[in-house]
Amino acid sequence: MRKGQNVFAGRSLCVVNDFSVDEQLYLYEKTRALKAALTGGGEARQFAVADPTLGVYLIFLEDSTRTKESFRNAAKFHGVKVNDFNVQSSSFNKKESITDTIKMLYGYSARSMFVIRSKLEGTSRWLEDSLGVYARRNDRDPPAFINAGDGKHEHPTQEFLDEFSFLEQLDWSNERIHLALVGDLCHGRTVHSKVDGLKVFGEVHVDLIAPDELALPEHYESRMTANDFQVRRFASIEEYLSQADVATIWYFTRLQLERMGEEVLEKAPMLRRAVTFGQQFLPRLPEGTKFYHPLPRHREFPTIPFFLDNLPVNGWDRQSINGYYTRIVEIALLSGTLGQDFEGEAMVRPAYLDDFVEEAVVQDGAPRDYKVGIKPVENGIVIDHIGRGEDIGEIWDHIDKIRRIMRLNHRSSHGVYHSSSDRVFKGIISLPDILEFDERQLKMLAAIAPGCTLNMVKDSEIRKKYRLHMPPRIYNFDEISCKNENCISNPRNFEDVRKEFYRSEKSTFVCRYCERPHNFHEIWDV
Ligand code: NCD
């Protein structure tokens, strides 16, 4: 990809947050201009990449009509090389990894862009990482990746066309939006992407309409609240229309039966009823209401029934065509054709400071805490305050985990005790044979038992004391893995992905690829 002032050039688009709010607004502004030019017979050449050395690869490992065809048409608009990779007859059937496949395709063009849809969550992010390393090693510019939907995770380019369509309905005002999300909020990645995509609006009101079985997963809802969205929940359209404050923008999704377990499938007819719009509801809609849907609709059981197609409430047809325009602009941005006049705040990747070790004050040198049932240590390390304040069973579990994961097969003792000061339970491990932990061991310990303290004892005196906090980032340990079986980094998917987690609020570790939150002890395999 071309380098220079252009902040978009050479980047990938794996999740909505890969574009800052200003960058998203810039995308909408450019799309609006492009759409006006193309529909009004104006000049659109300035939007085109027109570089036959750029290869755009469509790699769809899950079915698609709109996303794939709009990308294909968008790439054709640009006059670039368009390659439709035939997944069905490819070496995926010979169990080739996606990383190997992409490395090979990357060799065929001077510049490449991969549009990837996969059931495995985080696929684009992983490929961006690994092909980035591969490109550097081969002294080439890295390829760009566009996530065209990954499992239940995200669908950023659908999100951008959705927001563009909402803005179009709101006459391009991004001050406030009131949106109803209806249908399968549990499995729908287009809904999950709304958690970040709606941030382009100053004030956001979201009404979630879904029975419990299809409800938005808790971590997405809490992120909405953290983003200052006003969120309300309703179990059915009937319940929603029985109160006065009804949105004028409704976003429907189909029931994603292919992603549901047996127990939920059995209830499908009942769940469908709760989120299917009926003729009787029409008079209860506010003036000017528009319905949207990422499509496809189920032809037998559409949540937006066909009788609505020719009524003014139909916003989904225009929305679907908008995908062509937004995707033209996305290709133009990532390839460096548009973006030179962008003046807003660009996306900044977070920096992770390894600030998890804090030196604490040594009270008076005497290791008096460790006399209860544990032989006083003359020289060595005492790990104290393990799981402090937790349930006794959990504290034992932490002790066990620390010993096994860190392979502390030394002379030592351990136990669960009261704090001398406040009678709260905590775990202690004393290690008379160990005088030091290295950075890696410290990080490991901090991630297994955040909040614990390390006491370095010499000649029966505590010489130094450290408090360990959850590390902001944890990676490169063989003993950690993402527990989402649909994550590209899950060992069961054999893509040999480097595991990596970030600390988020509420003391959770979020997987770098699928962004699934994990409780801090969940990431460990042993
Ligand atoms: C959606 C998808 O694939 O996530 N469709 C799309 O991209 N237009 C929604 C769906 O499949 O129901």
Coordinates of C-alpha atoms and ligand atoms in Angstrom, one line a residue:
M1 CA 0.0 0.0 0.0
R2 CA 1.1 3.5 -0.7
K3 CA 2.8 5.3 2.2
G4 CA 2.7 9.0 2.9
Q5 CA 0.5 11.5 4.7
N6 CA -2.7 9.5 4.0
V7 CA -3.8 8.0 7.4
F8 CA -5.9 5.3 5.8
A9 CA -3.4 3.9 3.3
G10 CA -2.2 0.4 3.9
R11 CA -4.5 -0.2 6.9
S12 CA -6.9 -3.1 7.5
L13 CA -10.5 -3.0 8.6
C14 CA -11.1 -5.9 11.0
V15 CA -13.5 -4.3 13.4
V16 CA -15.5 -1.0 13.5
N17 CA -13.0 0.4 16.0
D18 CA -10.2 0.2 13.4
F19 CA -11.6 3.5 12.2
S20 CA -11.9 6.4 14.6
V21 CA -15.2 8.2 14.8
D22 CA -13.8 11.0 12.7
E23 CA -12.6 8.5 10.1
Q24 CA -16.0 6.9 10.0
L25 CA -17.7 10.3 9.5
Y26 CA -15.2 11.0 6.7
L27 CA -16.1 7.7 5.1
Y28 CA -19.8 8.8 5.1
E29 CA -19.1 12.2 3.7
K30 CA -17.1 10.7 0.8
T31 CA -19.8 8.1 0.2
R32 CA -22.4 10.8 0.1
A33 CA -20.4 12.7 -2.5
L34 CA -19.8 9.5 -4.5
K35 CA -23.4 8.5 -4.4
A36 CA -24.5 11.9 -5.6
A37 CA -22.0 11.7 -8.4
L38 CA -23.0 8.2 -9.5
T39 CA -26.7 8.7 -9.2
G40 CA -26.7 12.3 -10.6
G41 CA -24.6 11.6 -13.6
G42 CA -21.6 13.6 -12.2
E43 CA -17.9 12.8 -12.4
A44 CA -16.8 9.9 -10.2
R45 CA -13.3 9.2 -11.6
Q46 CA -11.6 10.9 -8.7
F47 CA -12.9 8.1 -6.4
A48 CA -11.4 5.3 -8.5
V49 CA -8.1 3.5 -7.6
A50 CA -7.5 2.7 -11.3
D51 CA -4.4 0.6 -10.5
P52 CA -4.4 -2.7 -12.4
T53 CA -1.5 -4.0 -10.1
L54 CA -3.9 -4.0 -7.1
G55 CA -5.5 -7.4 -6.6
V56 CA -8.7 -7.6 -4.6
Y57 CA -9.4 -11.2 -3.5
L58 CA -12.9 -12.2 -2.4
I59 CA -12.5 -15.1 0.0
F60 CA -15.9 -16.2 1.4
L61 CA -15.8 -19.2 3.6
E62 CA -19.4 -18.6 4.6
D63 CA -22.3 -17.9 2.2
S64 CA -22.9 -14.5 1.0
T65 CA -24.9 -12.6 -1.7
R66 CA -24.8 -8.9 -1.0
T67 CA -21.5 -8.4 0.7
K68 CA -19.7 -10.4 -1.9
E69 CA -21.4 -9.0 -4.9
S70 CA -21.2 -5.4 -3.7
F71 CA -17.4 -5.9 -3.1
R72 CA -17.0 -7.5 -6.5
N73 CA -18.8 -4.6 -8.2
A74 CA -17.0 -2.0 -6.1
A75 CA -13.6 -3.5 -7.1
K76 CA -14.7 -3.5 -10.7
F77 CA -15.6 0.2 -10.4
H78 CA -12.0 0.8 -9.4
G79 CA -10.5 -1.0 -12.4
V80 CA -8.4 -3.3 -10.3
K81 CA -7.8 -7.0 -10.6
V82 CA -10.7 -8.9 -9.0
N83 CA -10.2 -12.5 -7.9
D84 CA -13.1 -14.6 -6.7
F85 CA -11.4 -17.4 -4.7
N86 CA -13.3 -20.6 -5.1
V87 CA -13.4 -22.0 -1.6
Q88 CA -15.4 -25.1 -2.4
S89 CA -12.7 -26.5 -4.7
S90 CA -9.7 -25.2 -3.0
S91 CA -7.0 -26.8 -0.8
F92 CA -9.0 -25.9 2.3
N93 CA -10.5 -29.3 1.5
K94 CA -7.0 -30.7 1.9
K95 CA -6.9 -29.0 5.3
E96 CA -4.6 -26.2 4.3
S97 CA -4.5 -23.3 6.8
I98 CA -5.9 -19.9 5.8
T99 CA -2.5 -18.4 6.6
D100 CA -0.7 -20.5 4.0
T101 CA -3.5 -19.8 1.4
I102 CA -3.2 -16.1 1.8
K103 CA 0.6 -16.1 1.7
M104 CA 0.4 -17.8 -1.7
L105 CA -2.2 -15.4 -3.2
Y106 CA -0.3 -12.4 -1.8
G107 CA 2.6 -13.4 -4.2
Y108 CA 0.4 -12.9 -7.3
S109 CA 0.0 -9.1 -7.2
A110 CA 2.2 -6.1 -6.5
R111 CA -0.5 -4.9 -4.0
S112 CA -3.2 -6.9 -2.5
M113 CA -6.4 -6.5 -0.6
F114 CA -8.3 -9.5 0.9
V115 CA -12.0 -9.4 1.7
I116 CA -12.6 -12.3 4.0
R117 CA -15.7 -13.8 5.5
S118 CA -15.2 -16.7 7.9
K119 CA -17.0 -18.6 10.6
L120 CA -13.7 -18.2 12.6
E121 CA -13.8 -15.0 14.6
G122 CA -10.7 -12.8 14.4
T123 CA -9.5 -14.2 11.1
S124 CA -8.7 -10.9 9.5
R125 CA -6.9 -9.6 12.6
W126 CA -4.7 -12.7 12.7
L127 CA -3.9 -12.5 9.0
E128 CA -3.1 -8.8 9.3
D129 CA -0.6 -9.7 12.0
S130 CA 0.9 -12.8 10.4
L131 CA 1.1 -11.4 6.8
G132 CA 2.5 -8.2 8.2
V133 CA 5.5 -10.2 9.6
Y134 CA 5.7 -12.2 6.4
A135 CA 5.7 -9.0 4.3
R136 CA 8.5 -7.4 6.4
R137 CA 10.5 -10.5 6.1
N138 CA 10.2 -10.4 2.3
D139 CA 10.7 -6.6 2.2
R140 CA 7.2 -5.9 0.7
D141 CA 4.3 -3.7 1.6
P142 CA 1.8 -5.7 3.7
P143 CA -1.6 -6.6 2.3
A144 CA -4.8 -5.0 3.6
F145 CA -7.6 -7.1 5.1
I146 CA -11.3 -6.3 5.2
N147 CA -13.5 -8.4 7.5
A148 CA -16.6 -9.2 5.6
G149 CA -18.2 -10.9 8.7
D150 CA -16.5 -13.3 11.1
G151 CA -18.8 -15.7 13.0
K152 CA -20.8 -13.9 15.6
H153 CA -18.2 -11.3 16.1
E154 CA -18.3 -8.3 13.8
H155 CA -19.3 -7.1 10.3
P156 CA -17.7 -3.6 10.1
T157 CA -18.5 -2.9 6.4
Q158 CA -22.1 -3.8 7.0
E159 CA -22.1 -1.5 10.0
F160 CA -20.8 1.4 7.9
L161 CA -23.5 1.0 5.3
D162 CA -26.1 0.7 8.0
E163 CA -24.9 3.9 9.7
F164 CA -24.7 5.7 6.3
S165 CA -28.3 4.7 5.7
F166 CA -29.4 6.0 9.1
L167 CA -27.7 9.3 8.5
E168 CA -29.3 9.5 5.1
Q169 CA -32.7 9.1 6.8
L170 CA -31.8 11.7 9.4
D171 CA -30.9 14.2 6.8
W172 CA -27.2 13.8 7.7
S173 CA -27.5 15.0 11.2
N174 CA -25.4 13.0 13.7
E175 CA -26.7 14.7 16.8
R176 CA -29.1 12.0 18.0
I177 CA -30.4 8.6 17.0
H178 CA -33.2 6.5 18.5
L179 CA -32.9 2.9 17.2
A180 CA -34.8 -0.3 17.8
L181 CA -32.8 -3.5 17.3
V182 CA -35.2 -6.4 16.6
G183 CA -34.6 -10.1 16.2
D184 CA -31.6 -12.3 16.8
L185 CA -29.4 -10.0 18.8
C186 CA -27.5 -12.9 20.2
H187 CA -26.0 -14.3 17.1
G188 CA -26.2 -11.3 14.7
R189 CA -22.7 -9.9 14.1
T190 CA -24.3 -6.8 12.4
V191 CA -25.9 -6.0 15.7
H192 CA -22.7 -6.5 17.6
S193 CA -20.9 -4.0 15.4
K194 CA -23.5 -1.4 16.4
V195 CA -22.0 -1.2 19.8
D196 CA -19.1 0.8 18.2
G197 CA -20.7 2.0 15.0
L198 CA -23.4 4.1 16.7
K199 CA -20.7 6.2 18.5
V200 CA -20.8 8.5 15.5
F201 CA -24.0 10.0 17.0
G202 CA -23.8 12.5 19.8
E203 CA -26.8 11.0 21.7
V204 CA -27.8 7.3 21.3
H205 CA -31.0 5.6 22.4
V206 CA -31.2 1.9 21.7
D207 CA -34.2 -0.4 22.3
L208 CA -33.3 -4.0 22.3
I209 CA -36.3 -6.2 21.2
A210 CA -35.7 -9.9 21.6
P211 CA -36.8 -12.8 23.8
D212 CA -34.2 -14.0 26.3
E213 CA -33.0 -16.8 24.1
L214 CA -32.0 -14.2 21.4
A215 CA -30.9 -11.4 23.7
L216 CA -27.8 -9.3 23.1
P217 CA -24.9 -10.9 25.1
E218 CA -24.3 -9.1 28.3
H219 CA -20.8 -7.9 27.4
Y220 CA -22.1 -6.1 24.4
E221 CA -24.9 -4.5 26.4
S222 CA -22.5 -3.3 29.0
R223 CA -20.2 -1.8 26.4
M224 CA -23.2 0.1 25.0
T225 CA -23.9 1.5 28.5
A226 CA -20.2 2.3 28.9
N227 CA -20.4 4.2 25.6
D228 CA -23.2 6.3 27.2
F229 CA -26.0 4.8 25.1
Q230 CA -29.4 4.8 26.8
V231 CA -30.5 1.1 26.5
R232 CA -33.9 -0.4 27.1
R233 CA -35.0 -4.0 26.8
F234 CA -38.2 -5.5 25.5
A235 CA -39.2 -9.2 25.0
S236 CA -41.3 -8.7 21.9
I237 CA -42.6 -6.2 19.4
E238 CA -46.0 -6.3 21.1
E239 CA -44.4 -5.3 24.4
Y240 CA -42.4 -2.6 22.7
L241 CA -45.4 -1.0 21.0
S242 CA -47.4 -1.1 24.3
Q243 CA -45.4 1.9 25.6
A244 CA -45.2 5.4 24.2
D245 CA -41.5 6.0 23.3
V246 CA -41.1 4.2 20.0
A247 CA -38.1 4.6 17.7
T248 CA -38.5 5.7 14.0
I249 CA -35.5 3.6 12.9
W250 CA -36.0 -0.2 13.3
Y251 CA -33.2 -2.6 12.5
F252 CA -34.4 -6.2 12.0
T253 CA -32.3 -9.3 11.7
R254 CA -33.2 -12.9 10.8
L255 CA -33.0 -15.7 13.2
Q256 CA -29.6 -17.2 12.6
L257 CA -30.7 -20.8 13.0
E258 CA -27.4 -22.1 11.6
R259 CA -25.6 -20.8 14.7
M260 CA -28.1 -22.0 17.3
G261 CA -28.0 -25.1 19.5
E262 CA -30.7 -27.8 19.6
E263 CA -32.5 -26.4 22.7
V264 CA -33.0 -23.0 21.1
L265 CA -33.9 -24.4 17.7
E266 CA -36.9 -26.2 19.2
K267 CA -38.3 -22.9 20.3
A268 CA -37.8 -21.2 16.9
P269 CA -41.5 -20.7 16.0
M270 CA -42.2 -19.0 19.4
L271 CA -39.1 -16.9 19.2
R272 CA -39.9 -15.9 15.6
R273 CA -43.4 -14.7 16.6
A274 CA -41.9 -12.3 19.2
V275 CA -39.8 -10.5 16.6
T276 CA -41.9 -10.7 13.4
F277 CA -43.7 -7.6 12.4
G278 CA -47.5 -8.0 11.9
Q279 CA -50.1 -6.1 9.9
Q280 CA -51.9 -5.2 13.2
F281 CA -48.8 -3.2 14.4
L282 CA -48.8 -0.8 11.4
P283 CA -51.1 1.9 12.9
R284 CA -48.9 1.9 16.0
L285 CA -45.7 3.1 14.2
P286 CA -44.7 6.7 14.5
E287 CA -44.9 8.9 11.4
G288 CA -41.9 8.4 9.1
T289 CA -40.7 5.1 10.6
K290 CA -38.3 3.2 8.4
F291 CA -37.3 -0.4 8.7
Y292 CA -33.8 -1.7 7.9
H293 CA -32.4 -5.2 7.6
P294 CA -28.9 -6.4 6.7
L295 CA -30.7 -9.1 4.6
P296 CA -31.2 -11.9 3.5
R297 CA -34.8 -12.4 4.7
H298 CA -35.9 -16.0 5.3
R299 CA -38.4 -16.5 2.5
E300 CA -40.7 -18.7 4.6
F301 CA -40.5 -16.8 7.8
P302 CA -39.3 -13.2 7.1
T303 CA -39.1 -11.0 10.3
I304 CA -40.1 -8.1 7.9
P305 CA -43.0 -9.8 6.0
F306 CA -43.3 -9.2 2.2
F307 CA -46.5 -7.2 2.5
L308 CA -44.4 -4.3 3.7
D309 CA -42.2 -4.2 0.6
N310 CA -44.0 -1.4 -1.2
L311 CA -44.9 0.7 1.8
P312 CA -42.9 3.9 2.8
V313 CA -41.5 1.9 5.7
N314 CA -39.2 0.1 3.4
G315 CA -35.7 1.4 4.1
W316 CA -33.9 -1.9 3.5
D317 CA -33.8 -1.8 -0.3
R318 CA -32.0 1.6 -0.3
Q319 CA -29.8 0.4 2.5
S320 CA -28.7 -2.7 0.6
I321 CA -27.7 -0.6 -2.4
N322 CA -25.7 1.8 -0.2
G323 CA -23.4 -1.2 0.4
Y324 CA -22.0 -0.7 -3.1
Y325 CA -21.1 3.0 -2.5
T326 CA -19.7 2.6 1.0
R327 CA -17.5 -0.4 -0.2
I328 CA -16.2 1.6 -3.1
V329 CA -15.0 4.3 -0.7
E330 CA -13.6 1.7 1.8
I331 CA -11.4 0.2 -1.0
A332 CA -10.4 3.7 -2.1
L333 CA -9.4 4.6 1.5
L334 CA -7.4 1.5 2.3
S335 CA -5.6 1.7 -1.0
G336 CA -4.6 5.3 -0.5
T337 CA -6.7 6.9 -3.3
L338 CA -8.9 8.9 -0.9
G339 CA -8.0 10.3 2.4
Q340 CA -5.5 13.0 1.7
D341 CA -7.9 15.8 2.8
F342 CA -8.9 14.0 6.0
E343 CA -8.4 16.5 8.9
G344 CA -10.0 14.8 11.9
E345 CA -8.6 12.7 14.7
A346 CA -7.1 9.5 13.3
M347 CA -7.3 6.1 15.0
V348 CA -4.5 5.5 17.4
R349 CA -3.6 2.0 18.5
P350 CA -3.4 1.8 22.2
A351 CA 0.0 1.5 23.8
Y352 CA 0.4 -1.2 26.5
L353 CA 2.7 -0.2 29.3
D354 CA 3.8 -3.2 31.3
D355 CA 2.9 -1.5 34.6
F356 CA 1.7 -4.4 36.6
V357 CA 4.4 -4.5 39.3
E358 CA 4.2 -1.9 42.0
E359 CA 6.7 -1.6 44.8
A360 CA 5.0 -1.6 48.2
V361 CA 6.2 -0.3 51.5
V362 CA 7.9 -2.9 53.8
Q363 CA 6.4 -2.4 57.3
D364 CA 9.1 -3.4 59.7
G365 CA 11.1 -6.1 58.1
A366 CA 9.8 -9.0 60.1
P367 CA 7.9 -11.7 58.2
R368 CA 5.4 -12.1 61.0
D369 CA 2.5 -12.9 58.6
Y370 CA 4.0 -16.2 57.7
K371 CA 4.1 -17.9 61.1
V372 CA 0.6 -19.3 61.1
G373 CA 1.0 -22.8 60.0
I374 CA 3.9 -21.9 57.7
K375 CA 7.5 -22.3 58.8
P376 CA 9.1 -18.8 58.8
V377 CA 11.3 -18.3 55.7
E378 CA 14.9 -17.3 56.2
N379 CA 15.7 -16.6 52.6
G380 CA 13.3 -16.9 49.7
I381 CA 10.0 -15.6 48.3
V382 CA 6.6 -15.5 50.0
I383 CA 3.6 -15.0 47.8
D384 CA 0.9 -13.4 49.9
H385 CA -2.7 -12.1 49.6
I386 CA -3.6 -14.7 47.0
G387 CA -7.3 -14.3 46.1
R388 CA -7.7 -12.1 49.1
G389 CA -11.4 -11.7 50.1
E390 CA -12.6 -14.5 47.9
D391 CA -14.3 -17.7 48.7
I392 CA -12.0 -20.3 50.4
G393 CA -12.5 -22.8 47.6
E394 CA -11.5 -20.2 45.0
I395 CA -8.4 -19.3 47.0
W396 CA -7.3 -22.9 47.0
D397 CA -7.9 -23.0 43.3
H398 CA -5.6 -20.0 42.8
I399 CA -2.9 -21.6 44.9
D400 CA -3.2 -24.8 42.9
K401 CA -3.1 -22.9 39.6
I402 CA 0.0 -20.9 40.6
R403 CA 1.8 -24.1 41.6
R404 CA 0.9 -26.0 38.4
I405 CA 1.2 -23.2 35.8
M406 CA 4.4 -21.8 37.2
R407 CA 5.7 -25.3 37.8
L408 CA 6.7 -24.5 41.4
N409 CA 8.1 -27.9 42.1
H410 CA 10.3 -26.8 45.0
R411 CA 10.5 -27.2 48.7
S412 CA 7.7 -25.0 49.9
S413 CA 4.5 -24.8 51.8
H414 CA 1.2 -23.1 51.3
G415 CA -2.2 -22.6 52.9
V416 CA -5.3 -20.4 53.3
Y417 CA -5.3 -18.1 56.3
H418 CA -6.9 -15.1 57.9
S419 CA -5.3 -11.7 57.3
S420 CA -3.9 -10.7 60.7
S421 CA -5.6 -7.3 60.5
D422 CA -9.1 -7.9 59.2
R423 CA -9.9 -11.6 59.4
V424 CA -10.4 -11.8 55.6
F425 CA -9.2 -15.1 53.9
K426 CA -6.2 -15.1 51.7
G427 CA -3.7 -17.7 50.3
I428 CA 0.0 -17.8 51.0
I429 CA 2.8 -19.8 49.3
S430 CA 6.3 -19.7 50.7
L431 CA 9.2 -20.7 48.6
P432 CA 12.5 -20.9 50.6
D433 CA 14.5 -22.1 47.6
I434 CA 13.6 -19.2 45.2
L435 CA 15.3 -15.9 45.5
E436 CA 14.0 -14.1 42.4
F437 CA 11.3 -14.3 39.7
D438 CA 12.1 -13.1 36.2
E439 CA 9.8 -10.7 34.2
R440 CA 8.0 -13.6 32.6
Q441 CA 7.3 -15.4 35.8
L442 CA 6.1 -12.1 37.4
K443 CA 3.7 -11.5 34.5
M444 CA 2.4 -15.0 34.8
L445 CA 1.8 -14.7 38.5
A446 CA 0.2 -11.3 38.0
A447 CA -2.2 -12.8 35.5
I448 CA -3.1 -15.9 37.6
A449 CA -3.4 -14.1 40.9
P450 CA -3.8 -10.3 40.4
G451 CA -3.6 -8.4 43.7
C452 CA -1.2 -10.8 45.3
T453 CA 2.0 -9.5 47.0
L454 CA 5.6 -10.8 46.7
N455 CA 7.8 -10.6 49.7
M456 CA 11.5 -11.0 49.1
V457 CA 12.9 -12.3 52.4
K458 CA 16.6 -12.2 53.2
D459 CA 18.1 -13.2 56.6
S460 CA 14.5 -13.5 57.9
E461 CA 13.7 -9.9 57.0
I462 CA 11.4 -8.7 54.2
R463 CA 13.8 -6.7 52.1
K464 CA 11.4 -5.8 49.2
K465 CA 7.7 -6.1 48.7
Y466 CA 5.8 -5.9 45.4
R467 CA 2.1 -5.8 44.7
L468 CA 1.1 -7.4 41.4
H469 CA -1.8 -6.1 39.2
M470 CA -3.4 -7.6 36.2
P471 CA -1.0 -7.1 33.3
P472 CA -2.4 -4.8 30.5
R473 CA -1.5 -7.4 27.9
I474 CA -0.6 -11.0 28.1
Y475 CA 0.8 -13.1 25.3
N476 CA 3.4 -15.7 24.3
F477 CA 2.6 -18.2 27.1
D478 CA 2.0 -21.7 26.0
E479 CA -0.4 -22.2 28.9
I480 CA -3.0 -19.6 27.8
S481 CA -5.7 -19.9 25.1
C482 CA -9.0 -18.3 24.0
K483 CA -11.9 -20.4 25.2
N484 CA -14.2 -19.4 22.3
E485 CA -14.2 -22.4 20.0
N486 CA -15.0 -20.3 17.0
C487 CA -12.0 -18.0 17.6
I488 CA -9.2 -18.3 15.0
S489 CA -6.7 -18.6 18.0
N490 CA -8.5 -21.5 19.6
P491 CA -6.0 -24.4 19.4
R492 CA -8.7 -26.6 18.0
N493 CA -8.7 -24.6 14.8
F494 CA -5.0 -25.4 14.2
E495 CA -4.0 -22.1 12.7
D496 CA -1.0 -21.8 15.0
V497 CA -2.0 -18.3 16.2
R498 CA 0.0 -16.5 18.8
K499 CA -2.4 -16.1 21.8
E500 CA -2.9 -12.6 23.1
F501 CA -5.2 -10.9 25.6
Y502 CA -5.8 -7.3 26.7
R503 CA -7.0 -6.2 30.1
S504 CA -10.3 -4.5 29.9
E505 CA -12.5 -2.9 32.6
K506 CA -14.0 -5.2 35.2
S507 CA -10.8 -7.3 35.5
T508 CA -11.3 -9.3 32.4
F509 CA -8.9 -10.3 29.6
V510 CA -10.2 -9.8 26.1
C511 CA -8.9 -12.0 23.3
R512 CA -7.0 -9.9 20.6
Y513 CA -8.8 -11.8 17.8
C514 CA -12.4 -12.5 18.7
E515 CA -12.6 -9.9 21.5
R516 CA -14.4 -12.4 23.8
P517 CA -14.0 -11.3 27.4
H518 CA -12.5 -13.9 29.8
N519 CA -12.4 -13.9 33.5
F520 CA -8.7 -13.7 34.4
H521 CA -8.4 -17.3 35.5
E522 CA -10.3 -18.6 32.4
I523 CA -7.5 -17.9 30.0
W524 CA -5.2 -20.5 31.6
D525 CA -5.3 -24.1 30.3
V526 CA -4.0 -25.9 33.3
Ligands
NCD1 C1 -25.6 -10.5 7.4 C2 -24.4 -11.4 7.7 O1 -23.9 -12.1 6.9 O2 -23.9 -11.2 8.9 N1 -25.8 -10.4 6.0 C3 -25.1 -9.6 5.2 O3 -23.9 -9.5 5.3 N2 -25.8 -8.8 4.4 C4 -26.8 -11.0 8.2 C5 -27.3 -12.4 8.0 O4 -26.7 -13.3 7.5 O5 -28.4 -12.6 8.5

